[in-house]
Every structure is written in structure tokens, then in C-alpha cells.
PDB file of C-alpha atoms in Angstrom:
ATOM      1  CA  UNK X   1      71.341 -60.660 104.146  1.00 50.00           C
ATOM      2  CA  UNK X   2      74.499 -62.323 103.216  1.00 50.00           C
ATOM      3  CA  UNK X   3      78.246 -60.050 104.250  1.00 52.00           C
ATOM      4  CA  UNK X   4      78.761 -59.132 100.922  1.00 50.00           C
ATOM      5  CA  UNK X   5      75.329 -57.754  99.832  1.00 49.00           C
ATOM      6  CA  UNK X   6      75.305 -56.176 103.274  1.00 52.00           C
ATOM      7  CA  UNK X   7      78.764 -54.760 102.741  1.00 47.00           C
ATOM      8  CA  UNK X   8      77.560 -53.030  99.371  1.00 52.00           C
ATOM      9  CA  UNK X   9      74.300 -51.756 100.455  1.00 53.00           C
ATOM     10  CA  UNK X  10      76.653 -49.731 103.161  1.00 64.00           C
ATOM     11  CA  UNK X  11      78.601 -48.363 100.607  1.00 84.00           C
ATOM     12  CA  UNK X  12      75.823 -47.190  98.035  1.00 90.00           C
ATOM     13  CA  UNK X  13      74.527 -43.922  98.158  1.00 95.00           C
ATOM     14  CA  UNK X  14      70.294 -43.511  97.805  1.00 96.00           C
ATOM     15  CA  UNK X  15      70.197 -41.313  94.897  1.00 96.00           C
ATOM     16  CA  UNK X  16      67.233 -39.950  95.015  1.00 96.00           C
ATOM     17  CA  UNK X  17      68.085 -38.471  97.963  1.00 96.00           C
ATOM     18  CA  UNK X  18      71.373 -37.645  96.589  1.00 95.00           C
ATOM     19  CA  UNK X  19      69.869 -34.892  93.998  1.00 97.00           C
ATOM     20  CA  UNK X  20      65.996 -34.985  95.080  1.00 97.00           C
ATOM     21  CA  UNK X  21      65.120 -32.093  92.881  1.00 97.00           C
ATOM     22  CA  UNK X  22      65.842 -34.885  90.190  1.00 97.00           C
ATOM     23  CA  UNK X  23      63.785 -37.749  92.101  1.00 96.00           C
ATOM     24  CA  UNK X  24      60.813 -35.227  92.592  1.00 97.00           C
ATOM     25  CA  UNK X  25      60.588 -34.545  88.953  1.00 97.00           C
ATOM     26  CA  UNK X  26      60.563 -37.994  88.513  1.00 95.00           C
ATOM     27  CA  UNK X  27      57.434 -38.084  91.268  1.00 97.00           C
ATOM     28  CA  UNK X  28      55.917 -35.449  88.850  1.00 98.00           C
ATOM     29  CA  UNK X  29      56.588 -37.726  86.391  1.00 97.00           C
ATOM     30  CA  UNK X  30      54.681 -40.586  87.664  1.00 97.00           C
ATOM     31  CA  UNK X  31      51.790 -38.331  89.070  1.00 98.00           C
ATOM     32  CA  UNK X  32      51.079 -37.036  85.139  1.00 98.00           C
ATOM     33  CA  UNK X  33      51.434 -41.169  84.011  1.00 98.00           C
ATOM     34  CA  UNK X  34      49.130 -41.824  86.856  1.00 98.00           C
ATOM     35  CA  UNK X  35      46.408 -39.030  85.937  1.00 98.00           C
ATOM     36  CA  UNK X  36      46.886 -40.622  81.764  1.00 98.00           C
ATOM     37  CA  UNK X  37      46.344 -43.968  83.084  1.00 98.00           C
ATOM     38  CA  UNK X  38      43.357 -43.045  85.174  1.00 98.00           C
ATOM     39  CA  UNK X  39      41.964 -40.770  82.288  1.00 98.00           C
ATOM     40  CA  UNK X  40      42.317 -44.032  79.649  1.00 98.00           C
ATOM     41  CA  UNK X  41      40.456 -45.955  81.935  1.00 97.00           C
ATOM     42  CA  UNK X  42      42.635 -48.191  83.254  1.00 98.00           C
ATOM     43  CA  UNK X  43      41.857 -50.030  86.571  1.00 97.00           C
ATOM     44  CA  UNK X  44      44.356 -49.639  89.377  1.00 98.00           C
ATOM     45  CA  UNK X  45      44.461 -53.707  89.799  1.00 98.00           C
ATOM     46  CA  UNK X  46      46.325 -53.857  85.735  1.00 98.00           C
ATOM     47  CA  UNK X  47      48.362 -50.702  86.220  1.00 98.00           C
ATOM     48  CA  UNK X  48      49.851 -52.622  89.345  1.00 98.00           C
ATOM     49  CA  UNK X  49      50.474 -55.693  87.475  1.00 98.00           C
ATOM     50  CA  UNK X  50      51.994 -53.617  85.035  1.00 98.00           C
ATOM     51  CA  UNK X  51      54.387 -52.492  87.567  1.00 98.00           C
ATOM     52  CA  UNK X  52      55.085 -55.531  89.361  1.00 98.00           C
ATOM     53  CA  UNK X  53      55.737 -57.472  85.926  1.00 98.00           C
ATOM     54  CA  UNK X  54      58.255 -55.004  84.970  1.00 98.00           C
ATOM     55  CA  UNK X  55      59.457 -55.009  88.714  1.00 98.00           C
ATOM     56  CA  UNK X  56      59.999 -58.713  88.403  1.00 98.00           C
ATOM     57  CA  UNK X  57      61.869 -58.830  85.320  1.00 98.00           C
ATOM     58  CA  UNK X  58      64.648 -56.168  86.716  1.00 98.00           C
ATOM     59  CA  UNK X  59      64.609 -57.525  90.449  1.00 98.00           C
ATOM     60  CA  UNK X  60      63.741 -54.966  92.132  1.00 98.00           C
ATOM     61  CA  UNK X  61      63.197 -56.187  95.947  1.00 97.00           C
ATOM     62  CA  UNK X  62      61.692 -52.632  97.122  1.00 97.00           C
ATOM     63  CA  UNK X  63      59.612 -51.681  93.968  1.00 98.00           C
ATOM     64  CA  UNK X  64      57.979 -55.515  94.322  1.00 98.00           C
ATOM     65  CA  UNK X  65      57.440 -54.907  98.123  1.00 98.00           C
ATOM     66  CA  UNK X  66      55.852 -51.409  97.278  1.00 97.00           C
ATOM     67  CA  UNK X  67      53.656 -52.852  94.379  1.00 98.00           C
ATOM     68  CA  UNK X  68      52.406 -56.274  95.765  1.00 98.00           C
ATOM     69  CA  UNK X  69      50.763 -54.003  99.012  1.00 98.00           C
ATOM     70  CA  UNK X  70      49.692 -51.368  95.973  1.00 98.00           C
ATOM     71  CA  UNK X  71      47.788 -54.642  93.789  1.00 98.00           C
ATOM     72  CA  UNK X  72      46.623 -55.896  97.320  1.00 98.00           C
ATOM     73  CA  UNK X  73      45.092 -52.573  98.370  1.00 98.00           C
ATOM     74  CA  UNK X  74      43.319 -52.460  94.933  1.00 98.00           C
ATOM     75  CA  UNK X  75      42.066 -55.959  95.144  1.00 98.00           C
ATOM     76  CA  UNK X  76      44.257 -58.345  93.433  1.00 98.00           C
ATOM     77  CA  UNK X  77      44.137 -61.730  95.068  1.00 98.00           C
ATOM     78  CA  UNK X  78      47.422 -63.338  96.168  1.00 98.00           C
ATOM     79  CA  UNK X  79      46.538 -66.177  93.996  1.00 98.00           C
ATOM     80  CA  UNK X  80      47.111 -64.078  90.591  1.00 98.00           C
ATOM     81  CA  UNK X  81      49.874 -62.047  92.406  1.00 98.00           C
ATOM     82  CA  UNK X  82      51.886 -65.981  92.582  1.00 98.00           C
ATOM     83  CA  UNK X  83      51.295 -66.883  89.418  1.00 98.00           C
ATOM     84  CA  UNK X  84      52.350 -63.440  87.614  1.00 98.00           C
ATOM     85  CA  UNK X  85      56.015 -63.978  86.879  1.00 98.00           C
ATOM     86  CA  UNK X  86      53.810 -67.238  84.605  1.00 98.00           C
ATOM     87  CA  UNK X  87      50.995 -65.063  83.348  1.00 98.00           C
ATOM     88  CA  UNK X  88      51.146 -66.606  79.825  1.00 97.00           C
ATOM     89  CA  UNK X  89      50.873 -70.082  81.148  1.00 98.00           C
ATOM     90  CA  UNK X  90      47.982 -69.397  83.002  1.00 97.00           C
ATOM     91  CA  UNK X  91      43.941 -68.291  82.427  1.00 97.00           C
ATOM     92  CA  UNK X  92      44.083 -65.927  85.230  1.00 98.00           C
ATOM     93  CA  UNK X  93      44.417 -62.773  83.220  1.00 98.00           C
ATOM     94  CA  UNK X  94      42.062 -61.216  81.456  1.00 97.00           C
ATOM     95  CA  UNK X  95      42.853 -60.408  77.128  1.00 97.00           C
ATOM     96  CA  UNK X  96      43.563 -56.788  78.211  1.00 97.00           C
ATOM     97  CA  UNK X  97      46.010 -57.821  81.397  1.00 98.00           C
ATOM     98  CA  UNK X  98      47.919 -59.979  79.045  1.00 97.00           C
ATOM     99  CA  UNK X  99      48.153 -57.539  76.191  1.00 97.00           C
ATOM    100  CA  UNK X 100      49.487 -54.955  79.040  1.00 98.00           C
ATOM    101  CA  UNK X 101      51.926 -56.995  80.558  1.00 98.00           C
ATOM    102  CA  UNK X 102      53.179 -58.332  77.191  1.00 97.00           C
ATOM    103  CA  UNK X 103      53.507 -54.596  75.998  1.00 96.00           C
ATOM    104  CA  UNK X 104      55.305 -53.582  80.049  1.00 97.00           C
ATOM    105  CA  UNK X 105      57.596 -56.862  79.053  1.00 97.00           C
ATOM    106  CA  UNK X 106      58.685 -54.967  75.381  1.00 96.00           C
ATOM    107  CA  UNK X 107      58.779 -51.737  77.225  1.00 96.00           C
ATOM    108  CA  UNK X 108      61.007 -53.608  79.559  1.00 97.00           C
ATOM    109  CA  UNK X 109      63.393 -55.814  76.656  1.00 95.00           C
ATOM    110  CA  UNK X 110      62.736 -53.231  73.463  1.00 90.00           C
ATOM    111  CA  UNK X 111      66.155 -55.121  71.900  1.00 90.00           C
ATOM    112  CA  UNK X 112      63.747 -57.979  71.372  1.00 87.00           C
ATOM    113  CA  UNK X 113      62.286 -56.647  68.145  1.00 90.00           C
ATOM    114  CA  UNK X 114      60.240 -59.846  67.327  1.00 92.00           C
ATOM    115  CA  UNK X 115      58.578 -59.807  70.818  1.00 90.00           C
ATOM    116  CA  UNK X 116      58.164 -56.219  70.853  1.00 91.00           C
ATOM    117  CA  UNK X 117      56.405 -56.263  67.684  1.00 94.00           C
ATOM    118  CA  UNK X 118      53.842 -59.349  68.900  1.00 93.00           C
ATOM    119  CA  UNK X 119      53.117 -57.201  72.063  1.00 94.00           C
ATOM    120  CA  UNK X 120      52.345 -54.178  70.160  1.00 94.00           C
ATOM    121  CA  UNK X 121      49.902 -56.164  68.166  1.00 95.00           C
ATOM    122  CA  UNK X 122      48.412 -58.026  70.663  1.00 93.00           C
ATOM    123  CA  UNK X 123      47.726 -55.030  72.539  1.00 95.00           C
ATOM    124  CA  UNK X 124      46.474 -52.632  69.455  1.00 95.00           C
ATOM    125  CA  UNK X 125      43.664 -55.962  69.275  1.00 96.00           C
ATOM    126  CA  UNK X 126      42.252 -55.014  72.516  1.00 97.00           C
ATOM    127  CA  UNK X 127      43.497 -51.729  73.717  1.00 97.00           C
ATOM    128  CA  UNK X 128      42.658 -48.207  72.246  1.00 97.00           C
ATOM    129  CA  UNK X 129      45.610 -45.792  71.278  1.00 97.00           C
ATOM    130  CA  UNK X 130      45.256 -44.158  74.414  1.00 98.00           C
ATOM    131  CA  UNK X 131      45.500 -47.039  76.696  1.00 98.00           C
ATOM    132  CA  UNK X 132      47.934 -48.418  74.527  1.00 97.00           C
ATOM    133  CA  UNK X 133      50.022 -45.251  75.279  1.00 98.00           C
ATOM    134  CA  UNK X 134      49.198 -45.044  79.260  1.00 98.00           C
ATOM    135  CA  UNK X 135      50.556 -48.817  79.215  1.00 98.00           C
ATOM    136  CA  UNK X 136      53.661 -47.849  77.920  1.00 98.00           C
ATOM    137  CA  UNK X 137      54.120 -45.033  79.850  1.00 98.00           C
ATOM    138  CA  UNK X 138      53.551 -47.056  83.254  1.00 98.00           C
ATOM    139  CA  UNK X 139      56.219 -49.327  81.807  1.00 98.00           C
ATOM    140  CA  UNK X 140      58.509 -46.726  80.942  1.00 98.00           C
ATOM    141  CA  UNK X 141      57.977 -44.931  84.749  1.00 98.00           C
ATOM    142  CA  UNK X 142      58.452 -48.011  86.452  1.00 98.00           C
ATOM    143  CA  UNK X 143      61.677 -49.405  84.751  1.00 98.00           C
ATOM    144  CA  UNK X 144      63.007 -45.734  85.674  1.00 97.00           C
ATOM    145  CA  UNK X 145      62.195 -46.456  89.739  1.00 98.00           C
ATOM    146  CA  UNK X 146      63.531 -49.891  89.327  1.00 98.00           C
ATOM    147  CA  UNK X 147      66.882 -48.318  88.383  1.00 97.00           C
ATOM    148  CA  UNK X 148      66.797 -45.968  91.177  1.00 97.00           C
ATOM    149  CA  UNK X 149      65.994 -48.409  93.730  1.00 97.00           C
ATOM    150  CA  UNK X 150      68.240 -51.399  92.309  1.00 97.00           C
ATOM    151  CA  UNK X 151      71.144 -48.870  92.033  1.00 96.00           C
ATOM    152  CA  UNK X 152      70.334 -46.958  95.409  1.00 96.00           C
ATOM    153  CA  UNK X 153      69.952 -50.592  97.267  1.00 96.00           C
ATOM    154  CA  UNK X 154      67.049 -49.073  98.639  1.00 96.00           C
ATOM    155  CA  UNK X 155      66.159 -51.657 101.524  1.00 94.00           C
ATOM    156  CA  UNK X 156      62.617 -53.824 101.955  1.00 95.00           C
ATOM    157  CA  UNK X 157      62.133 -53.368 105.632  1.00 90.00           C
ATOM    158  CA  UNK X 158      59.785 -55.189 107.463  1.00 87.00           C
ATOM    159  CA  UNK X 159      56.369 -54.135 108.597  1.00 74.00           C
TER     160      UNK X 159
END
């Protein structure tokens, strides 16, 4: 860890810890997504790649540490989890990953009105309203942690 980025991460406050009647609400928050996602049917392995894609494109170092174990524990192969930040330049994914991560990247950019409106019809093409709407929601949860852990500097320790 360089001086500086050592420096700041001594000076930021977690804040989630800060006002954790706020954070746990946001634990409810992700608890109700979770049951939605599992009641649409989703499979663990796409919500994770859900959350590591969106993960990826804010750069969040602790969210990506949490979610790569997450996708590992589920069954995703290291292989897919390398190639994700690439997904659309690769076979790897499956019609229903890609419309997922292409709706958690609009979820992610929503100024990009031209790419939101390709995801949203890529993904109405393969997923049903209700997994359509558990993607989003995943997106939406996980762009909210990223904030809190980006802005907290909330460390990736080892083990």
C-alpha cells in the first residue's frame, strides 16, 4: 500500500459502522433482494457475477474480494471469473449471464441511455419480468455497498 493511500485509509471513517442502524437496513435490504432473486429463479453463480461486474466497474477492492470467494463457493470456475471484466468478447457466458451483466452494467452507467436501452432489450429477450426486476435490484444493492466500502476504505485483508 503506497504512503498516500495508506495515509487516507487512516483518516476515513467506516460508515457503516458510523450510523449502523443505517448499514443494517441496508443488510435488510439485500436479504429481501436476495429472497426476490432466489424466488425468480436465479442461480447463485449469475447473481455473483452480477455483483462482481458491477464491483469491477466502481473498483471496489473489498466488495471484489467478498464476491470472487461468494462465485467460488457457488461454483464459478476461476477461468470465467478472469475473463469477466471481457464477458462480451468471450463465449463463456451463457445468453441469460450476458443479458444480466449487460442490464448490472446500465444499472451501473444509467447516463448511457443508448446502452441502457440495448441491455434492457437484450435482457426482456431472455429474461421474464421478474428476473428482469431481481437483476436490477442486485445491481442496484451492490452499487450501494460499493459506495460504502469505496468511501469507508474498507480494507481486503488477507486470509
Amino acid at each position: 500500500m503506497s504512503d498516500a493511500v495508506e495515509a487516507s485509509a487512516g483518516q476515513r471513517i467506516f460508515v457503516d459502522k458510523q450510523h449502523p442502524d443505517a448499514y443494517k437496513a441496508f443488510v435488510r435490504a439485500a436479504q429481501t433482494v436476495r429472497a426476490a432473486t432466489d424466488a425468480a429463479g436465479l442461480n447463485r453463480i449469475l447473481v455473483e457475477l452480477v455483483n462482481l461486474r458491477v464491483s469491477q466497474l466502481n473498483g471496489c477492492a473489498y466488495c471484489l474480494d467478498v464476491h470472487t470467494r461468494a462465485a467460488l463457493a457457488a461454483g464459478e470456475t476461476p477461468r470465467r471469473l478472469g475473463v469477466l471484466a471481457a464477458w462480451r468478447d468471450t463465449l463463456l457466458f451463457t445468453p441469460r449471464e450476458r443479458a444480466a451483466l449487460a442490464l448490472a452494467e446500465a444499472t451501473t452507467h444509467p447516463s448511457e441511455a443508448d446502452a441502457q436501452e440495448r441491455a434492457y432489450a437484450e435482457a426482456r429477450g431472455v429474461l421474464d419480468d421478474t428476473e428482469l426486476s431481481a437483476v436490477i435490484w442486485v445491481a442496484i444493492t451492490i452499487n450501494a455497498f460499493n459506495r460504502v466500502s469505496i468511501l469507508s476504505k474498507h480494507p481486503v485483508r488477507e486470509g
